[in-house]
Amino acid sequence: MASSTMVPARGRWWIRAAFVVGVLLLIAQFAGAVPTVRAWADGHSWARDALQDAVYLLAAALVLARAVMVRQDRGAWLLMAAGLAFYAAGTVWWIAVVVKQDPIPYPSVSDLMWLAYYPFAYAAVVRLLRARRSRISLSSWLDGLIAAACAAAFASVVFLNGVTGDSIGSGMTMLVSAAYPVADIVLAGVLLGSWALSNWRLDRVWTLLLTGMGINTVANGIRMLETTSGVYIPGGWTDVLWSVALALIVAAAWQSPRPSPERRPARALVGMVLPAVMAYASMLLLLSESWRQHGLPLASSVLAATAITGAIIRMLVTVRVVENLADARRQARTDDLTGLPNRRRFLELLDRALPEHGAPVPTAVAIIDLDRFKDINDSFGHHLGDRLLQMVAARLAEAVGTDGILARLGGDEFGVIMHDADSARGQKIALGLLAALRRPFELDQIALHVDASIGVAVHPDHGTNHYVLLRQADSAMYLAKNDHRGVAVATGDAADVAGRQRLTTLEELRTGLDRRELTLHYQPQMHLGTGVVTGVEALVRWDHPRRGLIFPDVFLPLAEHAGLMGRLTLQVLDMALEQCRDWRADGLELVVAVNLSASNLQDATMPGHVADALARYDVPPAALHLEITEEILMRDAARATVVLAELRAMGVRLAVDDYGTGYSSLAYLHALPVDDLKLDRAFVTHCDTDPRSAAIVKSTVELAHNLGMRMIAEGVESEAALSRLREWDCDLVQGYHLSRPQPADRLATWLRERQPGPRDPRRTGDEVTVL
C-alpha cells in the first residue's frame, strides 16, 4: 500500500487520515454496486452522487499532495494530479449541473474536462519513463512500438465499434464522439508501449500506475459497450472499476522512492516472449477479419500490421544483437594482440581439462615469463615490443603443436595446458619451448635474443584446481628465474610458502624504495702495483625495518623481474656518489663503480641521469666507474655501444663485470668502448691450486692487457692467490683476504689505519663498485 515515510512527520497524520477515508469510500462504493444496496441507492441518488464526487476529488487531492510534498518525480505527479483534477471537476459538474438539464446537452463542459485528463496522463507517463530511462536502445524502441500498436489495435476494435454511422450531428458532436475512443486507444498504446520502453520492468510504482490507468481504459471501453447496448447502470460495477483505477494511481504516487540500483530490468526471457506474444496476437486479429461479419475497422488493421512489422524488424535486430554478443564473447576470451586465448579463456579451458572425480589423467600446466622484456619495450618502444610478442606467440604455438593449448595470460606471460602429461613429460615439453624461444628474432634488421623462465605444475600431484596449479606453476617459474635454470617443476607446499613470501618481499621492496631503506656496504680494491687501496666496491643491502639487513641475492632477482632494477640502480648511484663526495671532502679520493642493469643500459636517457648526478654531488667523472655484465651486452650490443660511448665520452670508466660467466666474445670486447675486465670469482678463488683456473686467469690478464684494458680480479681469499695474481701482473684485486664489505664509516677508519702515507700521484684510479 502507499507509504507516508517520504513526507515530513508533521504531515503524516492527515495523509493517513485521507487514506483511511479513501478506503472507507471504496468500501461504500463496492457495497453500493451490490444489487440489494443499489436499489436503496437508486432512491437516494444524492448519496451515490456525493460518494462518487468524493472519490474523484480525494484521488486528485492525494496525488497533488504527493507532488507538492515529495521532490522526486514531482513534475510527473503534478501532471497526473492536473489530469485527475480535470476528471474530478468534470464528474462534479456532470452530477451538479448537466444531469439536471433537459435534454442533457452533448457535448457538455464535463466532456471537455474528461477529455482534458488524457493529455495530462500521457505527459505524466512519458515524464516518469524519461526519469527512469535516460537512454533507450533500438530494441526497446521496437518493443515499445510493438506493444503500443498491439494494445491500440485491440482497443480500437472495442472503441471504434461504438462509433457508428448513426453518430451524426454537429461538427463538435462528431469531434467529441471520435475523441473519446481515439484518446483511449492512444492511452492503451502509451501504457503498454511505456512498459516495453521501461525494459519490461515491474517495480511497484510502474506496476500500480500502469494497472490503474489500464483499468480506467478498460472501464471506459465497458462503459461504451454498455451505453451502446443500453444496459449501463449508474453506480454499478463499471463505476466501481473507475474508482479502483483511481485508488491504484494514488497508491502508485505514494510509493516510497527506490534507489536506482534496485531498479532491475525484467528477465531477458520476458523481453523476448512478450513482444512475440503481442505480434502473434496482432496476426490473429488480422486473420479474424476473414471470419468477422463486419470486418475490422481500418485503423485496427493498420495498427495490427504495424505491430507485426515492428516484430519482424525486432527479430532482425535480435539476430544482429545475438551475433554481436557471440562476437563480444569471443573477443572477451581472445587476446587482441596475438589472437591466442586470454587468461579468462585459459582458466575455462583448464577447468574443463581437470577431471573432478575418479583416477584423473595427469595434466600439466606451464607458465612462461619472458626475461627482461620490459627492457626491450623501454629501449625500442612498445610498437616493436608488440611485434616481438606476436612473433613469440607464433613460435610458441608452433612448438606446442598438438601437445597442448597455448594462451597469453597478460603482458609477457604465456600459459600452456598439456594434456596427459606428468612431471617428466611436462618438463620435456617446456624445455622444447625454451629452446624454440632462444633462437634469435629478426625485427627491423635487429637480431633480438629472448630468454624465458618456465614453471610447470602437474594435476593432481601439485593441486586439484586451477587456483592451486597456477600458484604452484608461478612459484616454479620464479624458482627457475632466480636459479637461471630456465625450467623448474613445482615442489608442492614449499612452493606455496615461497610464492607468498616472494610476493610479500616484492611489495615491501616497493615500499622500501619509497622510504629509501637501501644502504651500501663497501669492499676495498687494491692496486697491486702500489699496494694502495684506490677504490671500493659498494654492495647494496636492504635495511628492512623488521627483518634486518637483507642481502642482494634475496631481492635483486625480484626487482629485476618486477621492472624495478632501473629505479633501484639510479637510487644506488645517488647514494654512492653522495658518499664519494663526502669521502673526497674528508681527504679520501676514492673511485666509485656502479653496476648498470639491463634497463639502464638500454635507456637513452641514462647518460643524462649520470651527468646530472655527477654535477649534483660535484664528483668528477673519473671518480665513477660503471660496470655491465656480458649477458646484458650480448642482448643488444648495438644499443649498448651507443649508451656506453656517451658515458665514456663524459670521462666515466667502463668495465665488463663477471667476465667469463656469460657468452664471451672477442669480437664484442674489441668493438665495445670498455676500459676494464673484471674476472669472476669462480676462476680467481682457486687460481693458486687448480691448474685450469690458473691458466684461465693468466690468459685473461694477458688478453685484457693486449686489448688495452686493465684486469680486476675479485674473490681473492688467500695470500697465495694474491701472490699468483701479482706474479701475472693483474692490476686490481678485491676479496675477503683484503677486507670484507663494510659500512662507509667503518671503511673510512679501516683505510686511515692501513694507509697513512701519501697516495701515488701516478695512480690512474681504481673503483668503488655498486651492486
Coordinates of C-alpha atoms in Angstrom, one line a residue, residues 17-455:
A17 CA -6.4 10.1 7.6
A18 CA -7.1 10.8 4.0
F19 CA -6.1 7.2 3.0
V20 CA -8.5 5.8 5.7
V21 CA -11.3 8.0 4.3
G22 CA -10.5 6.8 0.8
V23 CA -10.6 3.1 1.8
L24 CA -14.0 3.7 3.5
L25 CA -15.3 5.4 0.4
L26 CA -14.2 2.5 -1.8
I27 CA -15.9 0.1 0.6
A28 CA -19.0 2.1 0.4
Q29 CA -18.9 2.2 -3.4
F30 CA -18.4 -1.6 -3.5
A31 CA -21.4 -2.0 -1.3
G32 CA -23.4 0.3 -3.5
A33 CA -22.8 -1.9 -6.5
V34 CA -24.4 -4.9 -4.8
P35 CA -28.0 -5.2 -6.3
T36 CA -29.8 -5.1 -3.0
V37 CA -28.0 -2.0 -1.8
R38 CA -28.2 -0.4 -5.2
A39 CA -32.0 -0.5 -5.0
W40 CA -31.8 1.7 -1.9
A41 CA -29.2 3.9 -3.6
D42 CA -31.5 4.5 -6.6
G43 CA -33.9 6.1 -4.2
H44 CA -31.2 8.3 -2.7
S45 CA -29.2 9.3 -5.8
W46 CA -27.8 12.3 -4.0
A47 CA -25.8 9.9 -1.7
R48 CA -24.5 7.9 -4.6
D49 CA -23.5 11.1 -6.4
A50 CA -21.8 12.6 -3.4
L51 CA -19.9 9.3 -2.9
Q52 CA -18.7 9.4 -6.5
D53 CA -17.6 13.0 -6.3
A54 CA -15.8 12.4 -3.0
V55 CA -13.8 9.5 -4.5
Y56 CA -12.7 11.6 -7.6
L57 CA -11.8 14.7 -5.6
L58 CA -9.9 12.8 -2.9
A59 CA -7.8 11.0 -5.5
A60 CA -6.8 14.2 -7.2
A61 CA -6.0 15.9 -3.9
L62 CA -3.8 13.0 -2.7
V63 CA -1.8 12.9 -5.9
L64 CA -1.4 16.7 -5.8
A65 CA -0.3 16.4 -2.1
R66 CA 2.3 13.8 -3.1
A67 CA 3.6 16.1 -5.9
V68 CA 3.9 19.1 -3.5
M69 CA 5.5 17.3 -0.6
V70 CA 8.0 15.0 -2.4
R71 CA 10.7 16.3 -4.8
Q72 CA 11.3 13.1 -6.7
D73 CA 9.3 12.8 -9.9
R74 CA 7.4 15.9 -8.9
G75 CA 6.8 17.1 -12.5
A76 CA 5.2 13.8 -13.5
W77 CA 2.8 13.7 -10.5
L78 CA 1.9 17.3 -10.9
L79 CA 0.8 16.4 -14.5
M80 CA -1.1 13.4 -13.2
A81 CA -2.8 15.5 -10.5
A82 CA -3.9 18.1 -13.1
G83 CA -5.4 15.3 -15.2
L84 CA -7.2 13.8 -12.3
A85 CA -8.4 17.3 -11.2
F86 CA -10.0 17.8 -14.6
Y87 CA -11.5 14.3 -14.4
A88 CA -12.9 15.0 -11.0
A89 CA -14.2 18.5 -12.0
G90 CA -15.9 17.0 -15.0
T91 CA -17.7 14.4 -12.8
V92 CA -18.7 17.0 -10.2
W93 CA -20.0 19.4 -12.9
W94 CA -21.9 16.4 -14.5
I95 CA -23.6 15.5 -11.3
A96 CA -24.3 19.0 -10.1
V97 CA -25.4 20.6 -13.4
V98 CA -25.5 18.6 -16.5
V99 CA -27.8 15.7 -15.5
K100 CA -30.4 18.2 -14.2
Q101 CA -30.8 19.7 -17.7
D102 CA -33.5 18.5 -20.0
P103 CA -32.5 17.5 -22.5
I104 CA -28.9 16.6 -21.4
P105 CA -26.6 18.5 -23.6
Y106 CA -23.9 16.7 -25.7
P107 CA -21.2 17.5 -25.7
S108 CA -21.1 19.4 -22.4
V109 CA -18.5 21.1 -20.3
S110 CA -18.0 17.9 -18.5
D111 CA -17.0 16.1 -21.7
L112 CA -14.3 18.7 -22.3
M113 CA -13.0 18.3 -18.7
W114 CA -13.0 14.5 -19.1
L115 CA -11.1 14.7 -22.4
A116 CA -8.6 17.1 -20.8
Y117 CA -7.5 14.2 -18.5
Y118 CA -5.8 12.3 -21.4
P119 CA -3.0 14.7 -22.5
F120 CA -2.0 15.2 -18.9
A121 CA -2.0 11.4 -18.3
Y122 CA 0.1 10.9 -21.5
A123 CA 2.6 13.5 -20.4
A124 CA 2.8 12.1 -16.8
V125 CA 3.6 8.6 -18.1
V126 CA 6.2 9.9 -20.6
R127 CA 7.8 12.1 -17.8
L128 CA 8.1 9.1 -15.5
L129 CA 9.5 7.0 -18.3
R130 CA 12.2 9.6 -19.1
A131 CA 13.1 9.8 -15.4
R132 CA 13.8 6.0 -15.4
R133 CA 15.4 5.6 -18.8
S134 CA 17.8 8.3 -19.9
R135 CA 18.9 6.2 -22.9
I136 CA 16.7 3.8 -24.8
S137 CA 18.1 1.2 -27.1
L138 CA 16.7 0.4 -30.5
S139 CA 15.4 -2.9 -29.2
S140 CA 13.4 -1.1 -26.5
W141 CA 12.0 1.3 -29.0
L142 CA 10.8 -1.5 -31.2
D143 CA 9.3 -3.3 -28.2
G144 CA 7.5 -0.1 -27.4
L145 CA 6.2 0.2 -31.0
I146 CA 5.0 -3.4 -31.0
A147 CA 3.3 -3.1 -27.6
A148 CA 1.7 0.3 -28.3
A149 CA 0.5 -0.8 -31.8
C150 CA -0.9 -4.1 -30.4
A151 CA -2.7 -2.5 -27.5
A152 CA -4.1 0.2 -29.7
A153 CA -5.2 -2.3 -32.3
F154 CA -7.3 -4.3 -29.8
A155 CA -8.6 -1.1 -28.1
S156 CA -9.7 0.2 -31.4
V157 CA -11.8 -2.9 -32.0
V158 CA -13.7 -2.1 -28.9
F159 CA -13.9 1.7 -29.1
L160 CA -14.3 2.2 -32.8
N161 CA -17.2 -0.3 -33.0
G162 CA -19.0 2.1 -30.6
V163 CA -18.7 4.9 -33.2
T164 CA -21.2 4.1 -35.9
G165 CA -22.6 6.0 -38.8
D166 CA -25.6 6.9 -36.6
S167 CA -23.4 9.2 -34.6
I168 CA -24.2 12.2 -36.6
G169 CA -24.8 15.8 -35.5
S170 CA -22.9 19.0 -35.3
G171 CA -19.2 19.1 -36.0
M172 CA -18.5 19.4 -32.3
T173 CA -20.6 16.4 -31.5
M174 CA -18.8 14.3 -34.1
L175 CA -15.4 15.6 -32.9
V176 CA -16.1 14.7 -29.2
S177 CA -17.6 11.3 -30.1
A178 CA -14.4 10.5 -32.0
A179 CA -12.1 12.0 -29.4
Y180 CA -13.2 9.5 -26.7
P181 CA -12.2 6.3 -28.5
V182 CA -9.1 7.8 -30.0
A183 CA -7.9 9.1 -26.6
D184 CA -8.5 5.7 -25.1
I185 CA -6.8 3.9 -28.0
V186 CA -3.8 6.2 -27.7
L187 CA -3.7 5.8 -23.9
A188 CA -3.7 2.0 -24.3
G189 CA -0.8 2.2 -26.7
V190 CA 1.1 4.7 -24.4
L191 CA 0.6 2.4 -21.4
L192 CA 1.8 -0.8 -22.9
G193 CA 4.5 0.9 -25.0
S194 CA 5.9 2.7 -21.9
W195 CA 6.1 -0.6 -20.1
A196 CA 8.1 -2.0 -23.0
L197 CA 10.3 1.1 -23.2
S198 CA 11.0 0.7 -19.4
N199 CA 12.6 -2.6 -20.3
W200 CA 9.6 -4.5 -19.1
R201 CA 10.5 -3.5 -15.5
L202 CA 7.9 -4.3 -12.8
D203 CA 8.7 -2.0 -9.9
R204 CA 5.8 -1.1 -7.7
V205 CA 5.3 2.4 -8.9
W206 CA 5.2 1.4 -12.6
T207 CA 3.1 -1.7 -11.9
L208 CA 0.4 0.2 -9.9
L209 CA 0.3 3.2 -12.2
L210 CA 0.0 1.2 -15.4
T211 CA -2.5 -1.2 -13.9
G212 CA -4.6 1.7 -12.6
M213 CA -4.6 3.6 -15.9
G214 CA -5.2 0.3 -17.7
I215 CA -8.3 -0.5 -15.6
N216 CA -9.5 3.0 -16.3
T217 CA -9.2 2.5 -20.0
V218 CA -10.9 -0.9 -19.7
A219 CA -13.8 0.7 -17.7
N220 CA -14.2 3.3 -20.5
G221 CA -14.5 0.5 -23.0
I222 CA -17.0 -1.4 -20.9
R223 CA -19.0 1.9 -20.4
M224 CA -19.0 2.4 -24.2
L225 CA -20.3 -1.1 -24.9
E226 CA -22.9 -0.9 -22.1
T227 CA -24.1 2.5 -23.4
T228 CA -24.3 1.3 -27.0
S229 CA -26.2 -1.7 -25.8
G230 CA -28.5 0.3 -23.5
V231 CA -27.5 -1.7 -20.4
Y232 CA -25.4 0.9 -18.5
I233 CA -26.5 1.2 -14.8
P234 CA -25.3 4.3 -12.8
G235 CA -23.5 3.2 -9.6
G236 CA -22.8 -0.3 -11.0
W237 CA -19.6 -2.2 -11.3
T238 CA -18.3 0.0 -14.1
D239 CA -18.3 2.9 -11.7
V240 CA -16.5 0.7 -9.2
L241 CA -13.8 -0.1 -11.7
W242 CA -13.2 3.7 -12.2
S243 CA -12.8 4.1 -8.5
V244 CA -10.4 1.1 -8.2
A245 CA -8.3 2.6 -11.1
L246 CA -8.1 5.9 -9.2
A247 CA -7.1 4.1 -6.0
L248 CA -4.2 2.3 -7.8
I249 CA -3.0 5.6 -9.3
V250 CA -2.9 7.2 -5.9
A251 CA -1.1 4.2 -4.4
A252 CA 1.5 4.4 -7.2
A253 CA 2.1 8.0 -6.4
W254 CA 2.7 7.4 -2.7
Q255 CA 5.2 4.5 -3.1
S256 CA 8.5 5.2 -1.3
P257 CA 11.2 6.1 -3.9
R258 CA 13.6 3.3 -4.6
P259 CA 17.3 3.9 -5.3
S260 CA 18.3 3.3 -8.9
P261 CA 20.5 0.1 -8.1
E262 CA 17.3 -1.7 -7.1
R263 CA 15.6 -1.0 -10.4
R264 CA 16.4 -4.0 -12.4
P265 CA 15.1 -4.9 -15.9
A266 CA 12.9 -7.9 -16.3
R267 CA 14.4 -11.2 -17.2
A268 CA 15.6 -11.5 -20.8
L269 CA 13.0 -14.2 -21.4
V270 CA 10.2 -11.7 -20.6
G271 CA 11.7 -9.2 -23.1
M272 CA 11.8 -11.9 -25.8
V273 CA 8.4 -13.5 -25.1
L274 CA 6.1 -10.5 -24.6
P275 CA 6.9 -8.8 -28.0
A276 CA 6.4 -12.2 -29.7
V277 CA 3.1 -12.8 -28.0
M278 CA 1.9 -9.4 -29.0
A279 CA 2.9 -9.9 -32.6
Y280 CA 1.1 -13.2 -32.7
A281 CA -2.0 -11.6 -31.1
S282 CA -1.9 -8.9 -33.8
M283 CA -1.6 -11.5 -36.5
L284 CA -4.6 -13.4 -35.1
L285 CA -6.5 -10.1 -35.0
L286 CA -5.8 -9.6 -38.7
L287 CA -6.8 -13.2 -39.5
S288 CA -10.0 -12.8 -37.6
E289 CA -11.1 -10.3 -40.3
S290 CA -11.8 -13.1 -42.6
W291 CA -14.4 -14.7 -40.4
R292 CA -15.9 -11.5 -38.9
Q293 CA -19.2 -10.5 -40.4
H294 CA -18.4 -6.8 -40.5
G295 CA -14.6 -7.0 -40.8
L296 CA -12.1 -4.9 -38.8
P297 CA -12.0 -1.1 -38.6
L298 CA -9.3 0.2 -40.9
A299 CA -7.4 1.7 -38.0
S300 CA -7.3 -1.7 -36.2
S301 CA -5.9 -3.4 -39.3
V302 CA -3.2 -0.7 -39.7
L303 CA -2.2 -0.9 -36.0
A304 CA -2.1 -4.7 -36.1
A305 CA 0.1 -4.6 -39.2
T306 CA 2.4 -2.0 -37.6
A307 CA 2.9 -4.3 -34.6
I308 CA 3.7 -7.3 -36.9
T309 CA 6.2 -5.1 -38.9
G310 CA 7.8 -4.0 -35.7
A311 CA 8.1 -7.6 -34.6
I312 CA 9.8 -8.6 -37.9
I313 CA 12.3 -5.7 -37.5
R314 CA 12.8 -6.6 -33.8
M315 CA 13.6 -10.2 -34.8
L316 CA 16.3 -9.0 -37.3
V317 CA 17.7 -6.7 -34.6
T318 CA 17.8 -9.5 -32.2
V319 CA 19.7 -11.7 -34.6
R320 CA 22.2 -9.0 -35.0
V321 CA 22.4 -8.5 -31.3
V322 CA 23.0 -12.2 -30.7
E323 CA 25.8 -12.2 -33.3
N324 CA 27.4 -9.2 -31.6
L325 CA 27.1 -10.9 -28.3
A326 CA 28.7 -14.0 -29.6
D327 CA 31.5 -11.9 -31.2
A328 CA 31.9 -10.0 -27.9
R329 CA 32.1 -13.2 -26.0
R330 CA 34.8 -14.5 -28.4
Q331 CA 36.7 -11.2 -28.1
A332 CA 36.4 -11.2 -24.3
R333 CA 38.2 -14.6 -24.4
T334 CA 40.8 -13.7 -27.0
D335 CA 44.0 -11.7 -26.7
D336 CA 43.8 -8.8 -29.2
L337 CA 47.5 -8.7 -29.9
T338 CA 48.3 -12.3 -30.5
G339 CA 44.9 -13.9 -31.3
L340 CA 45.6 -16.5 -28.6
P341 CA 43.1 -17.4 -25.8
N342 CA 43.4 -14.9 -23.0
R343 CA 43.6 -15.5 -19.3
R344 CA 39.8 -15.9 -18.9
R345 CA 39.6 -18.4 -21.7
F346 CA 42.7 -20.2 -20.4
L347 CA 41.1 -20.7 -17.0
E348 CA 37.9 -22.0 -18.6
L349 CA 39.8 -24.5 -20.7
L350 CA 41.9 -25.5 -17.7
D351 CA 38.8 -26.2 -15.6
R352 CA 37.5 -28.4 -18.4
A353 CA 40.8 -30.3 -18.6
L354 CA 40.8 -31.1 -14.9
P355 CA 38.6 -34.1 -14.0
E356 CA 36.5 -33.8 -10.9
H357 CA 36.3 -37.4 -9.8
G358 CA 37.9 -40.7 -10.3
A359 CA 41.5 -41.5 -11.2
P360 CA 42.5 -38.4 -13.2
V361 CA 44.8 -38.4 -16.2
P362 CA 47.8 -36.2 -15.4
T363 CA 47.5 -32.7 -16.8
A364 CA 50.5 -30.3 -16.7
V365 CA 50.3 -26.5 -16.6
A366 CA 53.2 -24.3 -17.6
I367 CA 53.7 -20.6 -17.1
I368 CA 56.2 -18.9 -19.4
D369 CA 57.6 -15.5 -18.5
L370 CA 60.0 -13.7 -20.9
D371 CA 63.1 -12.4 -19.2
R372 CA 63.8 -8.7 -19.3
F373 CA 61.0 -8.0 -21.8
K374 CA 60.4 -4.6 -20.1
D375 CA 63.9 -3.5 -21.2
I376 CA 63.1 -4.2 -24.8
N377 CA 59.9 -2.1 -24.5
D378 CA 61.8 0.7 -22.9
S379 CA 64.6 0.6 -25.4
F380 CA 62.8 0.1 -28.7
G381 CA 59.3 1.2 -27.9
H382 CA 56.0 -0.6 -27.4
H383 CA 55.4 -1.0 -31.2
L384 CA 58.5 -3.3 -31.6
G385 CA 57.7 -4.9 -28.3
D386 CA 54.2 -5.8 -29.5
R387 CA 55.6 -7.2 -32.7
L388 CA 58.0 -9.3 -30.7
L389 CA 55.2 -10.7 -28.6
Q390 CA 53.3 -11.7 -31.8
M391 CA 56.4 -13.5 -33.1
V392 CA 56.9 -15.2 -29.7
A393 CA 53.3 -16.3 -29.7
A394 CA 53.6 -17.7 -33.2
R395 CA 56.8 -19.6 -32.3
L396 CA 55.4 -21.0 -29.1
A397 CA 52.2 -22.1 -30.9
E398 CA 54.3 -23.9 -33.4
A399 CA 56.4 -25.5 -30.7
V400 CA 53.3 -26.5 -28.6
G401 CA 51.6 -28.1 -31.6
T402 CA 49.1 -30.7 -30.7
D403 CA 50.7 -31.3 -27.3
G404 CA 48.6 -28.6 -25.6
I405 CA 46.8 -25.3 -25.6
L406 CA 48.7 -22.0 -25.6
A407 CA 47.3 -18.7 -24.2
R408 CA 48.6 -15.3 -23.4
L409 CA 47.9 -14.5 -19.8
G410 CA 48.9 -10.9 -20.0
G411 CA 52.0 -8.7 -20.6
D412 CA 54.9 -11.0 -21.4
E413 CA 53.4 -14.0 -19.7
F414 CA 52.0 -17.1 -21.5
G415 CA 50.3 -20.3 -20.3
V416 CA 50.3 -23.8 -21.7
I417 CA 47.9 -26.6 -20.8
M418 CA 49.5 -30.0 -21.6
H419 CA 47.1 -33.0 -21.7
D420 CA 48.2 -36.4 -20.5
A421 CA 51.5 -35.0 -19.2
D422 CA 53.2 -35.9 -16.0
S423 CA 56.1 -34.0 -14.5
A424 CA 58.7 -35.6 -16.8
R425 CA 56.7 -35.0 -20.0
G426 CA 55.7 -31.5 -18.9
Q427 CA 59.3 -30.6 -18.3
K428 CA 60.4 -32.1 -21.6
I429 CA 57.7 -30.0 -23.5
A430 CA 58.8 -26.9 -21.5
L431 CA 62.4 -27.4 -22.5
G432 CA 61.4 -27.7 -26.1
L433 CA 59.5 -24.4 -25.8
L434 CA 62.5 -22.8 -24.2
A435 CA 64.8 -24.0 -27.0
A436 CA 62.4 -22.5 -29.6
L437 CA 62.4 -19.1 -27.8
R438 CA 66.2 -18.9 -27.7
R439 CA 66.6 -18.8 -31.4
P440 CA 67.1 -15.1 -32.4
F441 CA 64.1 -13.0 -33.5
E442 CA 64.7 -10.7 -36.5
L443 CA 62.9 -7.4 -36.2
D444 CA 63.7 -4.3 -38.3
Q445 CA 67.2 -5.7 -39.1
I446 CA 67.8 -6.3 -35.4
A447 CA 68.5 -9.7 -34.0
L448 CA 67.0 -10.0 -30.6
H449 CA 67.8 -12.8 -28.2
V450 CA 64.9 -13.8 -26.0
D451 CA 65.2 -16.0 -22.9
A452 CA 62.4 -17.1 -20.6
S453 CA 61.7 -18.8 -17.3
I454 CA 59.1 -21.6 -17.3
G455 CA 57.4 -23.1 -14.3

